[in-house]
CSV table of C-alpha atoms and ligand atoms in Angstrom, one decimal:
chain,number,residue,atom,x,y,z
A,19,UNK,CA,109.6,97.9,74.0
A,20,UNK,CA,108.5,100.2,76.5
A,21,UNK,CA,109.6,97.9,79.3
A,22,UNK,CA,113.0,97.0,78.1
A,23,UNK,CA,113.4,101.3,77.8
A,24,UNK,CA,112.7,101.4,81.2
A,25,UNK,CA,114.8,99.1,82.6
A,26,UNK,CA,117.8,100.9,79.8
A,27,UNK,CA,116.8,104.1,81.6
A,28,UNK,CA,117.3,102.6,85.5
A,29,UNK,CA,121.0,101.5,84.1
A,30,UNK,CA,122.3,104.3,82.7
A,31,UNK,CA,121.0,106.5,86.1
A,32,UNK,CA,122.7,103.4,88.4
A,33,UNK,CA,125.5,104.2,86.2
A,34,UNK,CA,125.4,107.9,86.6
A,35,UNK,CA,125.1,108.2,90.1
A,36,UNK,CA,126.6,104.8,91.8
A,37,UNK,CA,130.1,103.7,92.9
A,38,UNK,CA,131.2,100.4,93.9
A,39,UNK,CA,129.6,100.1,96.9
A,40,UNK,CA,126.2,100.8,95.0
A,41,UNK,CA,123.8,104.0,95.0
A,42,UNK,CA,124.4,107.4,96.4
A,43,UNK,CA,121.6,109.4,95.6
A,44,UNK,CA,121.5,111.0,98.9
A,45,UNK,CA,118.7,113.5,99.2
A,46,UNK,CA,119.7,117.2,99.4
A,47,UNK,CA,123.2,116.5,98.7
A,48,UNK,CA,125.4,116.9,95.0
A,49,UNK,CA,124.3,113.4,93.2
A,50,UNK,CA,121.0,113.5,93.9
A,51,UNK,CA,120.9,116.7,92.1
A,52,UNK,CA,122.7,115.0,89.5
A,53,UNK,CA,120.0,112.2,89.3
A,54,UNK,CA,117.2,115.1,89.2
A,55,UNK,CA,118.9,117.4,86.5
A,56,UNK,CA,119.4,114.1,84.5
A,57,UNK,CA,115.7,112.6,85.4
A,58,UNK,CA,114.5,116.6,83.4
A,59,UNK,CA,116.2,115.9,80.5
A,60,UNK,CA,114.5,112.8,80.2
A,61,UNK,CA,111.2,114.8,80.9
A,62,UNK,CA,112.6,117.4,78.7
A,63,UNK,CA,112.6,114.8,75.5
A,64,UNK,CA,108.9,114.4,75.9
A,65,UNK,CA,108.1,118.1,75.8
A,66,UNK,CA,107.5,118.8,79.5
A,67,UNK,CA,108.7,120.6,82.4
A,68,UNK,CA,109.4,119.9,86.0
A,69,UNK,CA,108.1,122.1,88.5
A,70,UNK,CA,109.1,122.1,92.0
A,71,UNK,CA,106.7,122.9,94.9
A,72,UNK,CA,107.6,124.0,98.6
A,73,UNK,CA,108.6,121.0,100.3
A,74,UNK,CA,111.5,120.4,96.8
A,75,UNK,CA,108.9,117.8,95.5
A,76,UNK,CA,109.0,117.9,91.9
A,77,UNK,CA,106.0,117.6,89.3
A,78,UNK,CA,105.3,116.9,85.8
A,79,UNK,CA,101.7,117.6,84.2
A,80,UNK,CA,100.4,115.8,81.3
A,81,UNK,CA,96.7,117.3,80.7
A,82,UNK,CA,94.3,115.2,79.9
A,83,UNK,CA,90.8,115.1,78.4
A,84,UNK,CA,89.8,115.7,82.0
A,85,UNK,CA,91.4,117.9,84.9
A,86,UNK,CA,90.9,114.4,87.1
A,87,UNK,CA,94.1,113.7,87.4
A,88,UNK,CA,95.7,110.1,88.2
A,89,UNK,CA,99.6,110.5,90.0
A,90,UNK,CA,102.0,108.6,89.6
A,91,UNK,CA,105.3,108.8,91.4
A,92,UNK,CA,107.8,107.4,93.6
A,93,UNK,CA,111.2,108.9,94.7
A,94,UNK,CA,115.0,109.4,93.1
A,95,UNK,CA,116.3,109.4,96.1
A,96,UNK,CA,118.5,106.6,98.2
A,97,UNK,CA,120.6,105.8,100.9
A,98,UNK,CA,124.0,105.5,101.0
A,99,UNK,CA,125.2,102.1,99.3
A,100,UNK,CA,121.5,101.8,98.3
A,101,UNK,CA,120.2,99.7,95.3
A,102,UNK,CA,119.4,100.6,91.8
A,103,UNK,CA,115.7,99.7,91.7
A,104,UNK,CA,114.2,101.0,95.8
A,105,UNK,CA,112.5,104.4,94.1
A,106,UNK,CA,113.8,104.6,90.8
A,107,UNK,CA,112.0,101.6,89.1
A,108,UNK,CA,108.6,103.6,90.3
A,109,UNK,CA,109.8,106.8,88.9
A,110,UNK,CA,111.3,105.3,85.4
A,111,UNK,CA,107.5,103.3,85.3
A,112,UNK,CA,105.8,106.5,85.9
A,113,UNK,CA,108.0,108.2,83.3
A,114,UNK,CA,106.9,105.7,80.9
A,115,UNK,CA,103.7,106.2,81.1
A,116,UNK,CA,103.8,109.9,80.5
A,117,UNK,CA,105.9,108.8,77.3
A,118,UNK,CA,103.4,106.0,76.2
A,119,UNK,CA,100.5,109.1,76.9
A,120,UNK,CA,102.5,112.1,75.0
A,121,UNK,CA,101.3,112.1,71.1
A,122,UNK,CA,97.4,112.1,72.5
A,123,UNK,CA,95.7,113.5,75.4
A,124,UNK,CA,94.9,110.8,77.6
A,125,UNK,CA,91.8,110.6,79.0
A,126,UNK,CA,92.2,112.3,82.3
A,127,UNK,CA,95.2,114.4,83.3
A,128,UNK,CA,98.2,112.3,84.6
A,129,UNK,CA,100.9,114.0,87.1
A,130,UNK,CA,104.0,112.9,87.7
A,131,UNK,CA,105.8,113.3,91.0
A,132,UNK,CA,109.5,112.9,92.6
A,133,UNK,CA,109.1,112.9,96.5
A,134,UNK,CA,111.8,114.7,98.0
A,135,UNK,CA,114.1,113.0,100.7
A,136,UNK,CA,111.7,109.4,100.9
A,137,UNK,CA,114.6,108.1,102.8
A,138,UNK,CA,115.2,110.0,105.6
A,139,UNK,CA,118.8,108.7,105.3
A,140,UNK,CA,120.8,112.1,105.7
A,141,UNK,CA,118.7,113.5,109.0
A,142,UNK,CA,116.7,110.5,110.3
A,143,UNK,CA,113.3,111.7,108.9
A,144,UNK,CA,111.5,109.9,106.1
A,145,UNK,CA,108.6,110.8,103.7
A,146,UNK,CA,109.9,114.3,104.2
A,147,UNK,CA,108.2,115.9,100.9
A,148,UNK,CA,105.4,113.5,101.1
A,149,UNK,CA,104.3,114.0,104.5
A,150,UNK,CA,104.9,118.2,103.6
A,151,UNK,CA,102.6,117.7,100.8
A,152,UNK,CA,100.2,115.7,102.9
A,153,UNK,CA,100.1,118.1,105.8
A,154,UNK,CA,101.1,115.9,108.4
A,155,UNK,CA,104.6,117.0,109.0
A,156,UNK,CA,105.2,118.9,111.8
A,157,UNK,CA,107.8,121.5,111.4
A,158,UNK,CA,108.5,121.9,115.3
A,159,UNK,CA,109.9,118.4,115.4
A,160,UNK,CA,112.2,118.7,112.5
A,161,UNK,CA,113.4,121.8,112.9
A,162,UNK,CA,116.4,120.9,114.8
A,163,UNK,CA,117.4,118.1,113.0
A,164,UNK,CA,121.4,117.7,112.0
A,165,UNK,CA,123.2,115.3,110.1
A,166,UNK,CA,126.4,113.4,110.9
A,167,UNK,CA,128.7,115.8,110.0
A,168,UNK,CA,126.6,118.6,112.1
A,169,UNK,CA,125.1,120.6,108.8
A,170,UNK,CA,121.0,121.6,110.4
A,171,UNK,CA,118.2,119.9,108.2
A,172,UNK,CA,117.1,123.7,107.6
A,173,UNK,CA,120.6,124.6,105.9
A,174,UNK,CA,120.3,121.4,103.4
A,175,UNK,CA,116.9,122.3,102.6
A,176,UNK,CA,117.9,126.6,101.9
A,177,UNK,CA,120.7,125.0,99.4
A,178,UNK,CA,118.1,123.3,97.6
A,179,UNK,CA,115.8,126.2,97.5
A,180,UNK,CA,113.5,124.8,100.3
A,181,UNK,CA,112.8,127.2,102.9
A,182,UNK,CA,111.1,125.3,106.0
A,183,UNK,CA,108.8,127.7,107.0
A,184,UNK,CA,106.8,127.6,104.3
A,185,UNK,CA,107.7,123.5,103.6
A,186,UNK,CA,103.4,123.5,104.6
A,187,UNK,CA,103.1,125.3,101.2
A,188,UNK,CA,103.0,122.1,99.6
A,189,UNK,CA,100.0,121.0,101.0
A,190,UNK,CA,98.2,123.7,98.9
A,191,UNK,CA,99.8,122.6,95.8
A,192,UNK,CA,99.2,119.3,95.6
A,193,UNK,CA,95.4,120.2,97.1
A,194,UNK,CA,95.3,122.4,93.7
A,195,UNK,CA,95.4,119.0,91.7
A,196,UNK,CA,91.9,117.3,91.1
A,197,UNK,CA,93.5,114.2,92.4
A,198,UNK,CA,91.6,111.1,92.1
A,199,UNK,CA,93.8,108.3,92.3
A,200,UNK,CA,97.9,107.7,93.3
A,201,UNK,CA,99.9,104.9,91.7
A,202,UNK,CA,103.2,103.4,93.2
A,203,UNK,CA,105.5,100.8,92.0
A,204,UNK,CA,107.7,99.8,93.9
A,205,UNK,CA,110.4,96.4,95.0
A,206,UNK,CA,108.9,94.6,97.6
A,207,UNK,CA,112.2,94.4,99.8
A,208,UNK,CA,111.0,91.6,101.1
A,209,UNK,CA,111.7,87.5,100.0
A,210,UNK,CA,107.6,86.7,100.3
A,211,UNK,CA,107.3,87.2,96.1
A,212,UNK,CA,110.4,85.7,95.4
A,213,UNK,CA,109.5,82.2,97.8
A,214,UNK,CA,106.0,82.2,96.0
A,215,UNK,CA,108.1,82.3,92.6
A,216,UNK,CA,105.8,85.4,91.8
A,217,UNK,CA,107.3,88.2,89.7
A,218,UNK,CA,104.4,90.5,90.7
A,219,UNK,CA,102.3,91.5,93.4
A,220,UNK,CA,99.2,93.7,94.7
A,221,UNK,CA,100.1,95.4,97.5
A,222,UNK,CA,97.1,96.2,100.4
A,223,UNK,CA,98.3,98.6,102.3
A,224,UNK,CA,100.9,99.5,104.8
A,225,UNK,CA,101.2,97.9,108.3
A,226,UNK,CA,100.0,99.6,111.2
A,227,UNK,CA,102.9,99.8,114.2
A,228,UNK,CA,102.8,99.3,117.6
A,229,UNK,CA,106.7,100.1,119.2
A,230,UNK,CA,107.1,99.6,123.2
A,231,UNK,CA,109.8,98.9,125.6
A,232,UNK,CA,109.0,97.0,128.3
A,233,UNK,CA,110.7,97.3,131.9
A,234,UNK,CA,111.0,94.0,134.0
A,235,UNK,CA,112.5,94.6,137.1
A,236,UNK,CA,113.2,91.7,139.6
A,237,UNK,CA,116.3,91.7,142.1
A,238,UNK,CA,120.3,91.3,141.5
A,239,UNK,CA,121.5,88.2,143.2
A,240,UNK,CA,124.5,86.3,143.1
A,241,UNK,CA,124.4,83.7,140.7
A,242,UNK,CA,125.9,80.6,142.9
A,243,UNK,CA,124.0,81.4,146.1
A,244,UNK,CA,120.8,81.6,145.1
A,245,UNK,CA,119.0,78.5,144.7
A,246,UNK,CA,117.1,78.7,141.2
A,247,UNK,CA,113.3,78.4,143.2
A,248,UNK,CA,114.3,81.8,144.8
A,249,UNK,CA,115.5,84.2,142.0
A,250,UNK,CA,113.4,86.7,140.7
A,251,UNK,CA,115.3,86.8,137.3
A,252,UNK,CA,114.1,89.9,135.2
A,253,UNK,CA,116.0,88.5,131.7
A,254,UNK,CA,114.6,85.0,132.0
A,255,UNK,CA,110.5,86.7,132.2
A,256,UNK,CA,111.7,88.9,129.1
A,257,UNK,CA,113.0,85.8,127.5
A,258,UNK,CA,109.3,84.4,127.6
A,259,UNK,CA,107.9,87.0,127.0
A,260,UNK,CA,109.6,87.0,124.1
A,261,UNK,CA,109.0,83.9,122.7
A,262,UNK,CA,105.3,84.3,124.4
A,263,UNK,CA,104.9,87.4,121.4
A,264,UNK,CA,106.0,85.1,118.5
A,265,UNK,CA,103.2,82.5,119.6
A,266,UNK,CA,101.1,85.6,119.4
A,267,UNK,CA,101.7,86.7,116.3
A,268,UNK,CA,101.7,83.3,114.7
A,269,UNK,CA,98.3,83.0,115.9
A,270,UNK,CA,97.0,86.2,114.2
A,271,UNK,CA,98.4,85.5,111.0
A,272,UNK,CA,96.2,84.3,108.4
A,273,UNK,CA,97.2,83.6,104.6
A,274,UNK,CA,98.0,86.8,103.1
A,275,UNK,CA,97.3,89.0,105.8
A,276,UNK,CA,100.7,88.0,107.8
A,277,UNK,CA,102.0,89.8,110.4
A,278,UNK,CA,105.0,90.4,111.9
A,279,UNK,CA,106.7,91.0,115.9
A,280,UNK,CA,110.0,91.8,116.4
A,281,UNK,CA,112.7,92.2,119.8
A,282,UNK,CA,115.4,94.4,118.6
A,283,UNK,CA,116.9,95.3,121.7
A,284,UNK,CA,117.9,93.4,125.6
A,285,UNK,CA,119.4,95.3,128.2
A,286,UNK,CA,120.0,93.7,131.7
A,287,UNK,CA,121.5,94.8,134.5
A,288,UNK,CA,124.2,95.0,136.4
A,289,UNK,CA,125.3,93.4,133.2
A,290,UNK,CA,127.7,90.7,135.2
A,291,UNK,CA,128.5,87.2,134.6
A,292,UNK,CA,128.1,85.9,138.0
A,293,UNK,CA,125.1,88.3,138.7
A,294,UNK,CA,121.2,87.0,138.2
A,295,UNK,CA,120.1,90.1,136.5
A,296,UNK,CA,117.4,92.2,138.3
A,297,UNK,CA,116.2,94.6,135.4
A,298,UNK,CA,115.9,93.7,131.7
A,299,UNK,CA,114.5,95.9,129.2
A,300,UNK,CA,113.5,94.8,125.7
A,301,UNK,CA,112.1,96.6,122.6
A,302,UNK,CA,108.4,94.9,121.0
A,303,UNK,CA,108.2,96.2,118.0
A,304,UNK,CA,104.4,94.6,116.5
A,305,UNK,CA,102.7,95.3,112.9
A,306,UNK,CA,99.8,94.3,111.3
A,307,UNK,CA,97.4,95.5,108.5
A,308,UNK,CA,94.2,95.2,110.1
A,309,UNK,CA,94.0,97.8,113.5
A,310,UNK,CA,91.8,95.3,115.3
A,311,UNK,CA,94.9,92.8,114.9
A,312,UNK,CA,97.1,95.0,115.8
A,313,UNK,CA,95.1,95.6,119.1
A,314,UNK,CA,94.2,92.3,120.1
A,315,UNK,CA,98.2,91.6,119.4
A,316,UNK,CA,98.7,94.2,121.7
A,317,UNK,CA,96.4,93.5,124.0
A,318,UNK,CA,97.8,89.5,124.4
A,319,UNK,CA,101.5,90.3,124.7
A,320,UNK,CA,100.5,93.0,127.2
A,321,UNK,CA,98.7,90.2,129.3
A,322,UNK,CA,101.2,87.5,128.0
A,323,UNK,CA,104.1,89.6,130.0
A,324,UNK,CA,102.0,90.2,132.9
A,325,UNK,CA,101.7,86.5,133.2
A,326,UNK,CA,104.9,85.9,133.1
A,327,UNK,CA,106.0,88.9,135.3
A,328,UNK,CA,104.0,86.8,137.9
A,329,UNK,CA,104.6,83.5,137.7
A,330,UNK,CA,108.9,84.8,137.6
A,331,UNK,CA,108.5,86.8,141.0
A,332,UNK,CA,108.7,90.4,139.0
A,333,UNK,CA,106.9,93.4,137.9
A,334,UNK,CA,106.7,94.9,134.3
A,335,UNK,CA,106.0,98.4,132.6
A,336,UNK,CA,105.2,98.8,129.7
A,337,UNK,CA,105.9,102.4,127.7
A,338,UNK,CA,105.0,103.2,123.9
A,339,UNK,CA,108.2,104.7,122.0
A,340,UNK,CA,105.8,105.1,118.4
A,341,UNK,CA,102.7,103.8,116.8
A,342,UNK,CA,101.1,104.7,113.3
A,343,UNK,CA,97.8,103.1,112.4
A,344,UNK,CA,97.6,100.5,109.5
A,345,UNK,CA,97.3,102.3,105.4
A,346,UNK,CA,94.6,100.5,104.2
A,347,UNK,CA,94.7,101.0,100.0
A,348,UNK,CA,91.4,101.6,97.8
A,349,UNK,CA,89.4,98.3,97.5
A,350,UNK,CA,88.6,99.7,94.3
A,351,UNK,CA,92.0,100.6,93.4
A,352,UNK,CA,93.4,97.1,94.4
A,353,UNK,CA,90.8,95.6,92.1
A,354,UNK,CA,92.3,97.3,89.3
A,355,UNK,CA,95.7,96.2,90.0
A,356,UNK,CA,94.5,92.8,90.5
A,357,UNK,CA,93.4,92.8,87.3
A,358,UNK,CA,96.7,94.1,85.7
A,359,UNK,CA,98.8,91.9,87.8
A,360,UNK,CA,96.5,88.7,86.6
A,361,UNK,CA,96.2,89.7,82.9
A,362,UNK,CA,100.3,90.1,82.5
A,363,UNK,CA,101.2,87.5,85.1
A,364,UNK,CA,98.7,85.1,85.2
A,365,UNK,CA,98.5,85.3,89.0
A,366,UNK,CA,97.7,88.4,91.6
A,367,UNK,CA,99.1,87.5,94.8
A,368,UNK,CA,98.3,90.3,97.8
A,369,UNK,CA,100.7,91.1,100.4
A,370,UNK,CA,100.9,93.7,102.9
A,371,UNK,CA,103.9,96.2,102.9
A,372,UNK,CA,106.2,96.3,105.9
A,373,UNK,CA,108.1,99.1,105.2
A,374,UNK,CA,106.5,102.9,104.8
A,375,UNK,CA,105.8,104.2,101.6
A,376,UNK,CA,105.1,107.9,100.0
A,377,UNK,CA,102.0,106.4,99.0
A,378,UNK,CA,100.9,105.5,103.3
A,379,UNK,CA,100.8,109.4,102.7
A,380,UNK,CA,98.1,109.8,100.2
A,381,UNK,CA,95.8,107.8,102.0
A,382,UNK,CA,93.6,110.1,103.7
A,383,UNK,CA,93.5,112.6,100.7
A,384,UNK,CA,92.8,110.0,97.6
A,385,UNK,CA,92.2,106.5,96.8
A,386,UNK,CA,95.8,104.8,96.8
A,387,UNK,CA,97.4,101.6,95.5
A,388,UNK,CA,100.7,100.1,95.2
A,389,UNK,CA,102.0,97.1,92.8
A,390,UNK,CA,105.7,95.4,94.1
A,391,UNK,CA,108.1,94.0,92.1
A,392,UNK,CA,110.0,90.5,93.5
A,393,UNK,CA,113.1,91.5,95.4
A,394,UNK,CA,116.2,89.1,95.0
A,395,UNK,CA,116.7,87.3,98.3
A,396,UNK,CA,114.5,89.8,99.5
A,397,UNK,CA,117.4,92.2,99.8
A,398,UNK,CA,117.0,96.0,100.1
A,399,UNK,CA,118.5,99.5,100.8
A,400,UNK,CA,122.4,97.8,99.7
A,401,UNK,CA,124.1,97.2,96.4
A,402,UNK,CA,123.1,93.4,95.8
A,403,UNK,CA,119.5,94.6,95.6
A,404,UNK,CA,118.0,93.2,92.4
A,405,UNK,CA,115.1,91.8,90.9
A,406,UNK,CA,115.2,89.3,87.9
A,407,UNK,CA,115.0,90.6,84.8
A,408,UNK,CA,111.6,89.3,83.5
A,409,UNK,CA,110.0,89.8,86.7
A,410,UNK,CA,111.2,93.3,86.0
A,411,UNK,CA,109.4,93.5,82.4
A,412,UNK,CA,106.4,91.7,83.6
A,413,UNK,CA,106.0,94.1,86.5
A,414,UNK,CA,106.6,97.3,84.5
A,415,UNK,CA,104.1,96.2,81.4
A,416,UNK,CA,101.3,95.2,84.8
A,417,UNK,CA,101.9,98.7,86.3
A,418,UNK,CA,101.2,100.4,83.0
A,419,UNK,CA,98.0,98.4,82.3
A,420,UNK,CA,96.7,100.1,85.5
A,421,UNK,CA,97.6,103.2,84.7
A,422,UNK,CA,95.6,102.9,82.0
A,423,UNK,CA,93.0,101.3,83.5
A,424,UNK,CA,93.1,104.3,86.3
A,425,UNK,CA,92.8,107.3,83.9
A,426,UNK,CA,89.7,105.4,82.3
A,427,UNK,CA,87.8,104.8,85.6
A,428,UNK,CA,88.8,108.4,87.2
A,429,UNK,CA,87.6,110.1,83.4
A,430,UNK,CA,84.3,107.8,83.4
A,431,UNK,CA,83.4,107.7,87.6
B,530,LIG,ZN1,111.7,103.4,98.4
């Protein structure tokens, strides 16, 4: 039952807050508000209020037999045209389980939490509340922020009641809590469950990120007088670089600890037809889940490109445009949900999680796990964004099993 109520619950808010083009739950603005006020009525049935703390993060309490407290919590929040399941399945599991808990104290306290503005759609910065909470956001660099239409981050925030300033505030609330443990469910976004034919899996963390651009720089020559032996071609060293990287990465992948390298962007110059170019940036962008990977990954491409630089007659620089070390979750934790996954699913697969999560947040203030659902076609953050139904009501009965199987280790360590 409780799975199939779930699921009833993620319709009728898709159908509350969605048009045609799919979900518009963006953060600080009318519908998500709508979403929120609906989401405390559904609180509201169980006997319990929402509170809301500085950074517009709101909570539910559930006290247990013990103040150790277990959260569970995603976000309500989406982008424009987003899906129906990328942060409401986790908050619709996490109300069921305050529902399943509400006749009897359970045996440690269980929070609930809605993360404000996970997204970062509206003004470019995600895990907004999270990272409040956490105290890792930095209000300097947000402070300026303006959306598209030119309305400040610091307006949006005073219409919701959030006054920046004080957004650190947060960090005391959620310090108040005798936190033990944080729980996420969330859709992979990502086809890896879906190609193993796996409704379910145990997520180990989140990737660390290396992000560079790298400068070659050569000379501009004109492309029919210059014999091929004599060019120094800046595009044609990026291009092996570039393919140099995906031998790199496919070299450090092992099963189940995959990781990924991506060029997003090639500029040359001049940028002419019949010119041989003599400067070519490109973007690396690198992730993996272990930081020694991630450093000897690094560390190869760096050399790889050097190489190459050489042996093509031109220079390179590299410079860094953003890194974040890798999320490891809670061995202990990911035991658990191993053993929820396997007991409803028969199987546990463990992946890594490309994208940032809320829960990459907790990390250095509790133990932390996530659980993913299968994503259909591994499609995300747009209105085809789906996962089959009973991978759906497998997931969600696996998710509550380690909830359960949280509040009795956190009330018994
Ligand atoms: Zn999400």
């Amino acid at each position: 039952m409780s799975a199939e109520r779930v699921i009833a619950d993620l319709r009728e808010l898709a159908s509350l807050t969605s048009t045609a083009d799919g979900a518009q739950r963006l953060a600080w603005g009318p519908v998500w508000r709508k979403a929120r006020a609906w989401f405390k009525g559904k609180v509201a049935e169980i006997g319990l209020d929402v509170s809301t703390d500085a950074a517009g993060n709101n909570w539910v309490t559930l006290p247990g037999r013990s103040p150790r407290t277990v959260i569970v919590g995603s976000h309500l929040d989406s982008v424009p045209n987003g899906g129906w399941l990328d942060g409401c399945l986790g908050m619709m599991a996490a109300l069921e389980a305050l529902r399943a808990h509400s006749s009897a104290p359970p045996p440690a306290t269980l929070a609930l939490v809605d993360w404000a503005d996970e997204e970062g759609a509206r003004f470019g910065r995600s895990l907004l509340g999270s990272s409040a909470a956490a105290g890792s956001l930095k209000i300097e660099e947000v402070r300026d922020l303006t959306d598209r239409e030119g309305t400040r981050l610091v307006d949006a925030l005073a219409e919701n009641g959030v006054a920046l300033d004080r957004i650190g505030d947060a960090r005391r609330q959620l310090a108040a809590l005798d936190a033990r443990a944080y729980l996420e469910l969330h859709i992979e976004q990502g086809p890896v469950l879906e190609s193993l034919n796996k409704a379910t899996g145990v997520v180990l963390g989140t990737f660390g990120v290396e992000r560079h651009m790298l400068r070659f720089t050569g000379q501009a020559a004109h492309s029919g007088s210059t014999p091929i032996p004599m060019r120094r071609d800046a595009f044609l060293a990026a291009a092996a670089t570039a393919l140099e990287c995906r031998q790199i990465g496919l070299r450090h992948s092992k099963p189940g600890a995959g990781v990924v390298c991506t060029v997003g962007v090639v500029n040359v110059e001049p940028k002419i037809v019949t010119a041989v170019p003599g400067v070519c940036e490109m973007s690396l962008d690198q992730r993996a889940l272990d930081a020694d990977v991630l450093a000897a990954m690094f560390k190869d491409a760096r050399e790889a490109s050097e190489r190459i630089a050489r042996e093509n007659h031109v220079g390179v620089e590299w410079r860094r445009i953003w890194n974040i070390e890798p999320r490891p979750f809670d061995p202990h934790l990911v035991k658990l949900c191993e053993e929820a996954v396997r007991e409803e699913t028969g199987d546990a697969p463990r992946l890594p999680s490309g994208p940032l999560h809320d829960a990459a947040e907790m990390v250095p203030h509790m133990p932390v796990v996530m659980m993913f659902a299968s994503s259909s076609r591994g499609l995300s953050h747009c209105k085809e964004e789906d996962t089959p139904e009973p991978h759906l009501q497998q997931t969600i009965r696996a998710y509550l099993r380690l909830v359960d199987k949280t509040l009795a280790h956190v009330a018994g360590a």
